[in-house]
Amino acid sequence: MEDSLTYEKAGVSLKRADEAVSRIKALVKKTHQSSVLYDIGHFAGFFAISQDRYKDPVLVSSTDGVGTKLKIAFMMDKHDTVGIDLVAMCVNDIVVHGARPLFFLDYIATSYLAPEKVEEIIKGIVEGCCQAGCALIGGETAEMPDFYTPGEYDLAGFIVGMVEREKIIDGSGISVGDQLIGVASSGLHSNGYSLVRKLFFEELKWPCDKYLETCQCTLGEELLKPTRIYASSVLCLIRDFQISGMAHITGGGIPGNLKRILPKGCKAIIKKDSWEIPPIFNIIKKQGKIEEREMFSTFNCGIGLILVVNPKYTEEIIERLMGLKEQPFVIGKILERKENEEQIEFV
């Protein structure tokens, strides 16, 4: 019947969904190791755990998204890097507890499923999984007409990792005298973009192709720089060094994230001039007339990861991180915290 209603007429195409899956199958397989039992296409993903590697294993999981950084991808019509951000935001949250990433799943939701765009997104996710050393074993692509603005989509990611129970890093080993090693971020990472977009595109009305001399790239290119994935560096460190605690610096900045791992009797003293702050943060601060306190509580300000370590390991850890192509800085120390004192102090 010519006027009969179909799913396709309602805006959902099963053909496009099938095409998207066929486009990404080969990409996804690049992340598979012997632990992955099947290719994508089943109702679930299967991952076998090596019984020889772990004695008392604990599963560690996290879920996250990319946030309004996606709006920049829409503006630039560039979709092959936000998948790296997606993996990074999830993976970095479990490696700070000493967990090795095992497998990742993604969720892509959009009003109109464009197979070629899905393929670009998955390219980024695959690259992120390769950097993190985890397998992409499944996901979901949802086409929901009228639910999302045409041309836009949302992403969510889910990571599962594993750590020996006795090797969990939770901050309980932090003590007075420990030093703080900050590891450089690759830029804004994936936080603070609601403020960033309001500043650059609503108030300043800067175009994405505006060249930023101090950043040596365009505004759009700077804002789309992928979040750094610290998994391989952290796993290398914890193999040889005792790490008292680690914090992934995301939304809330250093104050909001470092305090999550500090014991009640400890406070962190952060030396503000102890690391290089990338130019983009200075541009934001100056152009938005943003107070220093607001900058530190909204953005990572150039520090994407903080390690809390015994001073006797500091020099060796710094050397190791540099050998791993990271940029480390000694940014502070742990002192005894008296009653009513702040847990994080900038000096």
Short mmCIF file of N, CA, C and O in Angstrom, two decimals, residues 69-118:
data_model
loop_
_atom_site.label_atom_id
_atom_site.label_comp_id
_atom_site.label_asym_id
_atom_site.label_seq_id
_atom_site.Cartn_x
_atom_site.Cartn_y
_atom_site.Cartn_z
N LYS A 69 31.81 19.51 24.01
CA LYS A 69 32.91 19.55 23.05
C LYS A 69 32.41 19.05 21.69
O LYS A 69 32.93 19.44 20.64
N LEU A 70 31.38 18.19 21.72
CA LEU A 70 30.78 17.70 20.48
C LEU A 70 30.28 18.84 19.61
O LEU A 70 30.29 18.74 18.37
N LYS A 71 29.84 19.93 20.23
CA LYS A 71 29.34 21.08 19.46
C LYS A 71 30.43 21.63 18.54
O LYS A 71 30.14 22.12 17.45
N ILE A 72 31.69 21.56 18.99
CA ILE A 72 32.79 22.03 18.16
C ILE A 72 32.97 21.10 16.97
O ILE A 72 33.22 21.54 15.84
N ALA A 73 32.82 19.81 17.20
CA ALA A 73 32.91 18.83 16.11
C ALA A 73 31.82 19.09 15.08
O ALA A 73 32.06 19.00 13.86
N PHE A 74 30.62 19.43 15.55
CA PHE A 74 29.51 19.73 14.62
C PHE A 74 29.84 20.98 13.80
O PHE A 74 29.63 21.01 12.58
N MET A 75 30.34 22.00 14.47
CA MET A 75 30.65 23.26 13.80
C MET A 75 31.71 23.07 12.71
O MET A 75 31.66 23.69 11.65
N MET A 76 32.70 22.22 13.00
CA MET A 76 33.80 22.01 12.06
C MET A 76 33.55 20.85 11.10
O MET A 76 34.34 20.62 10.18
N ASP A 77 32.47 20.11 11.36
CA ASP A 77 32.17 18.90 10.59
C ASP A 77 33.39 17.97 10.58
O ASP A 77 33.78 17.43 9.55
N LYS A 78 33.96 17.79 11.77
CA LYS A 78 35.11 16.90 11.94
C LYS A 78 34.80 15.95 13.08
O LYS A 78 34.60 16.38 14.22
N HIS A 79 34.75 14.66 12.77
CA HIS A 79 34.21 13.70 13.73
C HIS A 79 35.16 12.55 14.07
O HIS A 79 34.75 11.61 14.75
N ASP A 80 36.40 12.63 13.63
CA ASP A 80 37.32 11.51 13.81
C ASP A 80 38.19 11.59 15.06
O ASP A 80 39.05 10.74 15.27
N THR A 81 38.00 12.61 15.89
CA THR A 81 38.80 12.73 17.11
C THR A 81 37.98 12.65 18.40
O THR A 81 38.53 12.32 19.45
N VAL A 82 36.69 12.94 18.34
CA VAL A 82 35.89 12.94 19.57
C VAL A 82 35.78 11.54 20.18
O VAL A 82 35.56 11.40 21.39
N GLY A 83 35.98 10.52 19.36
CA GLY A 83 36.00 9.16 19.88
C GLY A 83 37.19 8.92 20.79
O GLY A 83 37.11 8.16 21.76
N ILE A 84 38.31 9.58 20.49
CA ILE A 84 39.49 9.49 21.37
C ILE A 84 39.14 10.10 22.72
O ILE A 84 39.47 9.54 23.78
N ASP A 85 38.47 11.25 22.68
CA ASP A 85 38.03 11.90 23.93
C ASP A 85 37.15 10.96 24.75
O ASP A 85 37.28 10.87 25.97
N LEU A 86 36.25 10.27 24.06
CA LEU A 86 35.31 9.39 24.74
C LEU A 86 36.05 8.29 25.49
O LEU A 86 35.77 8.03 26.67
N VAL A 87 36.99 7.66 24.82
CA VAL A 87 37.77 6.60 25.46
C VAL A 87 38.60 7.16 26.60
O VAL A 87 38.66 6.60 27.70
N ALA A 88 39.24 8.31 26.36
CA ALA A 88 40.12 8.91 27.37
C ALA A 88 39.39 9.22 28.66
O ALA A 88 39.89 8.95 29.76
N MET A 89 38.20 9.81 28.54
CA MET A 89 37.46 10.23 29.73
C MET A 89 37.09 9.04 30.61
O MET A 89 37.00 9.15 31.83
N CYS A 90 36.88 7.89 29.98
CA CYS A 90 36.54 6.68 30.74
C CYS A 90 37.78 5.96 31.25
O CYS A 90 37.89 5.61 32.42
N VAL A 91 38.75 5.76 30.35
CA VAL A 91 39.95 5.00 30.68
C VAL A 91 40.77 5.68 31.77
O VAL A 91 41.25 5.03 32.72
N ASN A 92 40.96 6.99 31.66
CA ASN A 92 41.77 7.70 32.66
C ASN A 92 41.18 7.58 34.06
O ASN A 92 41.90 7.65 35.06
N ASP A 93 39.86 7.42 34.13
CA ASP A 93 39.21 7.29 35.44
C ASP A 93 39.47 5.95 36.12
O ASP A 93 39.34 5.84 37.34
N ILE A 94 39.81 4.93 35.36
CA ILE A 94 40.09 3.63 36.01
C ILE A 94 41.59 3.39 36.19
O ILE A 94 41.98 2.73 37.14
N VAL A 95 42.42 3.95 35.29
CA VAL A 95 43.86 3.70 35.45
C VAL A 95 44.41 4.40 36.69
O VAL A 95 45.41 3.94 37.26
N VAL A 96 43.76 5.48 37.14
CA VAL A 96 44.24 6.15 38.36
C VAL A 96 44.03 5.27 39.60
O VAL A 96 44.58 5.56 40.66
N HIS A 97 43.27 4.20 39.46
CA HIS A 97 43.10 3.24 40.55
C HIS A 97 43.97 2.01 40.35
O HIS A 97 43.83 1.02 41.08
N GLY A 98 44.83 2.07 39.33
CA GLY A 98 45.74 0.96 39.09
C GLY A 98 45.19 -0.12 38.19
O GLY A 98 45.82 -1.17 38.00
N ALA A 99 44.03 0.12 37.60
CA ALA A 99 43.37 -0.91 36.78
C ALA A 99 43.87 -0.90 35.34
O ALA A 99 44.09 0.16 34.75
N ARG A 100 44.02 -2.08 34.79
CA ARG A 100 44.38 -2.24 33.38
C ARG A 100 43.09 -2.28 32.56
O ARG A 100 42.22 -3.12 32.81
N PRO A 101 42.92 -1.38 31.58
CA PRO A 101 41.71 -1.39 30.75
C PRO A 101 41.60 -2.70 29.97
O PRO A 101 42.59 -3.15 29.37
N LEU A 102 40.42 -3.31 29.97
CA LEU A 102 40.20 -4.57 29.26
C LEU A 102 39.34 -4.37 28.01
O LEU A 102 39.78 -4.65 26.90
N PHE A 103 38.11 -3.89 28.23
CA PHE A 103 37.24 -3.72 27.06
C PHE A 103 36.35 -2.49 27.20
O PHE A 103 36.08 -2.01 28.29
N PHE A 104 35.94 -2.00 26.06
CA PHE A 104 35.20 -0.73 25.95
C PHE A 104 33.95 -0.95 25.11
O PHE A 104 33.93 -1.75 24.18
N LEU A 105 32.87 -0.23 25.47
CA LEU A 105 31.65 -0.21 24.67
C LEU A 105 31.23 1.24 24.46
O LEU A 105 31.51 2.10 25.29
N ASP A 106 30.58 1.50 23.34
CA ASP A 106 30.17 2.87 23.03
C ASP A 106 28.67 2.95 22.76
O ASP A 106 28.03 1.94 22.40
N TYR A 107 28.14 4.13 22.92
CA TYR A 107 26.74 4.41 22.59
C TYR A 107 26.70 5.69 21.78
O TYR A 107 27.20 6.73 22.21
N ILE A 108 26.14 5.60 20.58
CA ILE A 108 26.00 6.76 19.69
C ILE A 108 24.52 6.96 19.42
O ILE A 108 23.83 6.05 18.97
N ALA A 109 24.02 8.15 19.71
CA ALA A 109 22.61 8.46 19.48
C ALA A 109 22.50 9.68 18.58
O ALA A 109 23.21 10.67 18.77
N THR A 110 21.62 9.62 17.61
CA THR A 110 21.47 10.71 16.65
C THR A 110 20.06 10.74 16.08
O THR A 110 19.31 9.77 16.20
N SER A 111 19.72 11.87 15.47
CA SER A 111 18.39 11.97 14.86
C SER A 111 18.37 11.30 13.49
O SER A 111 17.36 10.74 13.07
N TYR A 112 19.52 11.36 12.78
CA TYR A 112 19.63 10.74 11.45
C TYR A 112 20.95 10.00 11.38
O TYR A 112 22.01 10.59 11.56
N LEU A 113 20.89 8.71 11.15
CA LEU A 113 22.08 7.88 11.15
C LEU A 113 22.78 7.97 9.79
O LEU A 113 22.29 7.43 8.79
N ALA A 114 23.90 8.67 9.76
CA ALA A 114 24.71 8.77 8.55
C ALA A 114 25.88 7.80 8.69
O ALA A 114 26.78 8.03 9.50
N PRO A 115 25.89 6.69 7.93
CA PRO A 115 26.93 5.66 8.08
C PRO A 115 28.35 6.20 7.99
O PRO A 115 29.23 5.78 8.76
N GLU A 116 28.59 7.16 7.08
CA GLU A 116 29.94 7.68 6.93
C GLU A 116 30.37 8.48 8.16
O GLU A 116 31.54 8.48 8.55
N LYS A 117 29.41 9.15 8.82
CA LYS A 117 29.74 9.91 10.03
C LYS A 117 30.01 8.95 11.19
O LYS A 117 30.94 9.16 11.99
N VAL A 118 29.22 7.89 11.29
CA VAL A 118 29.44 6.88 12.32
C VAL A 118 30.82 6.26 12.15
O VAL A 118 31.55 6.03 13.13
#
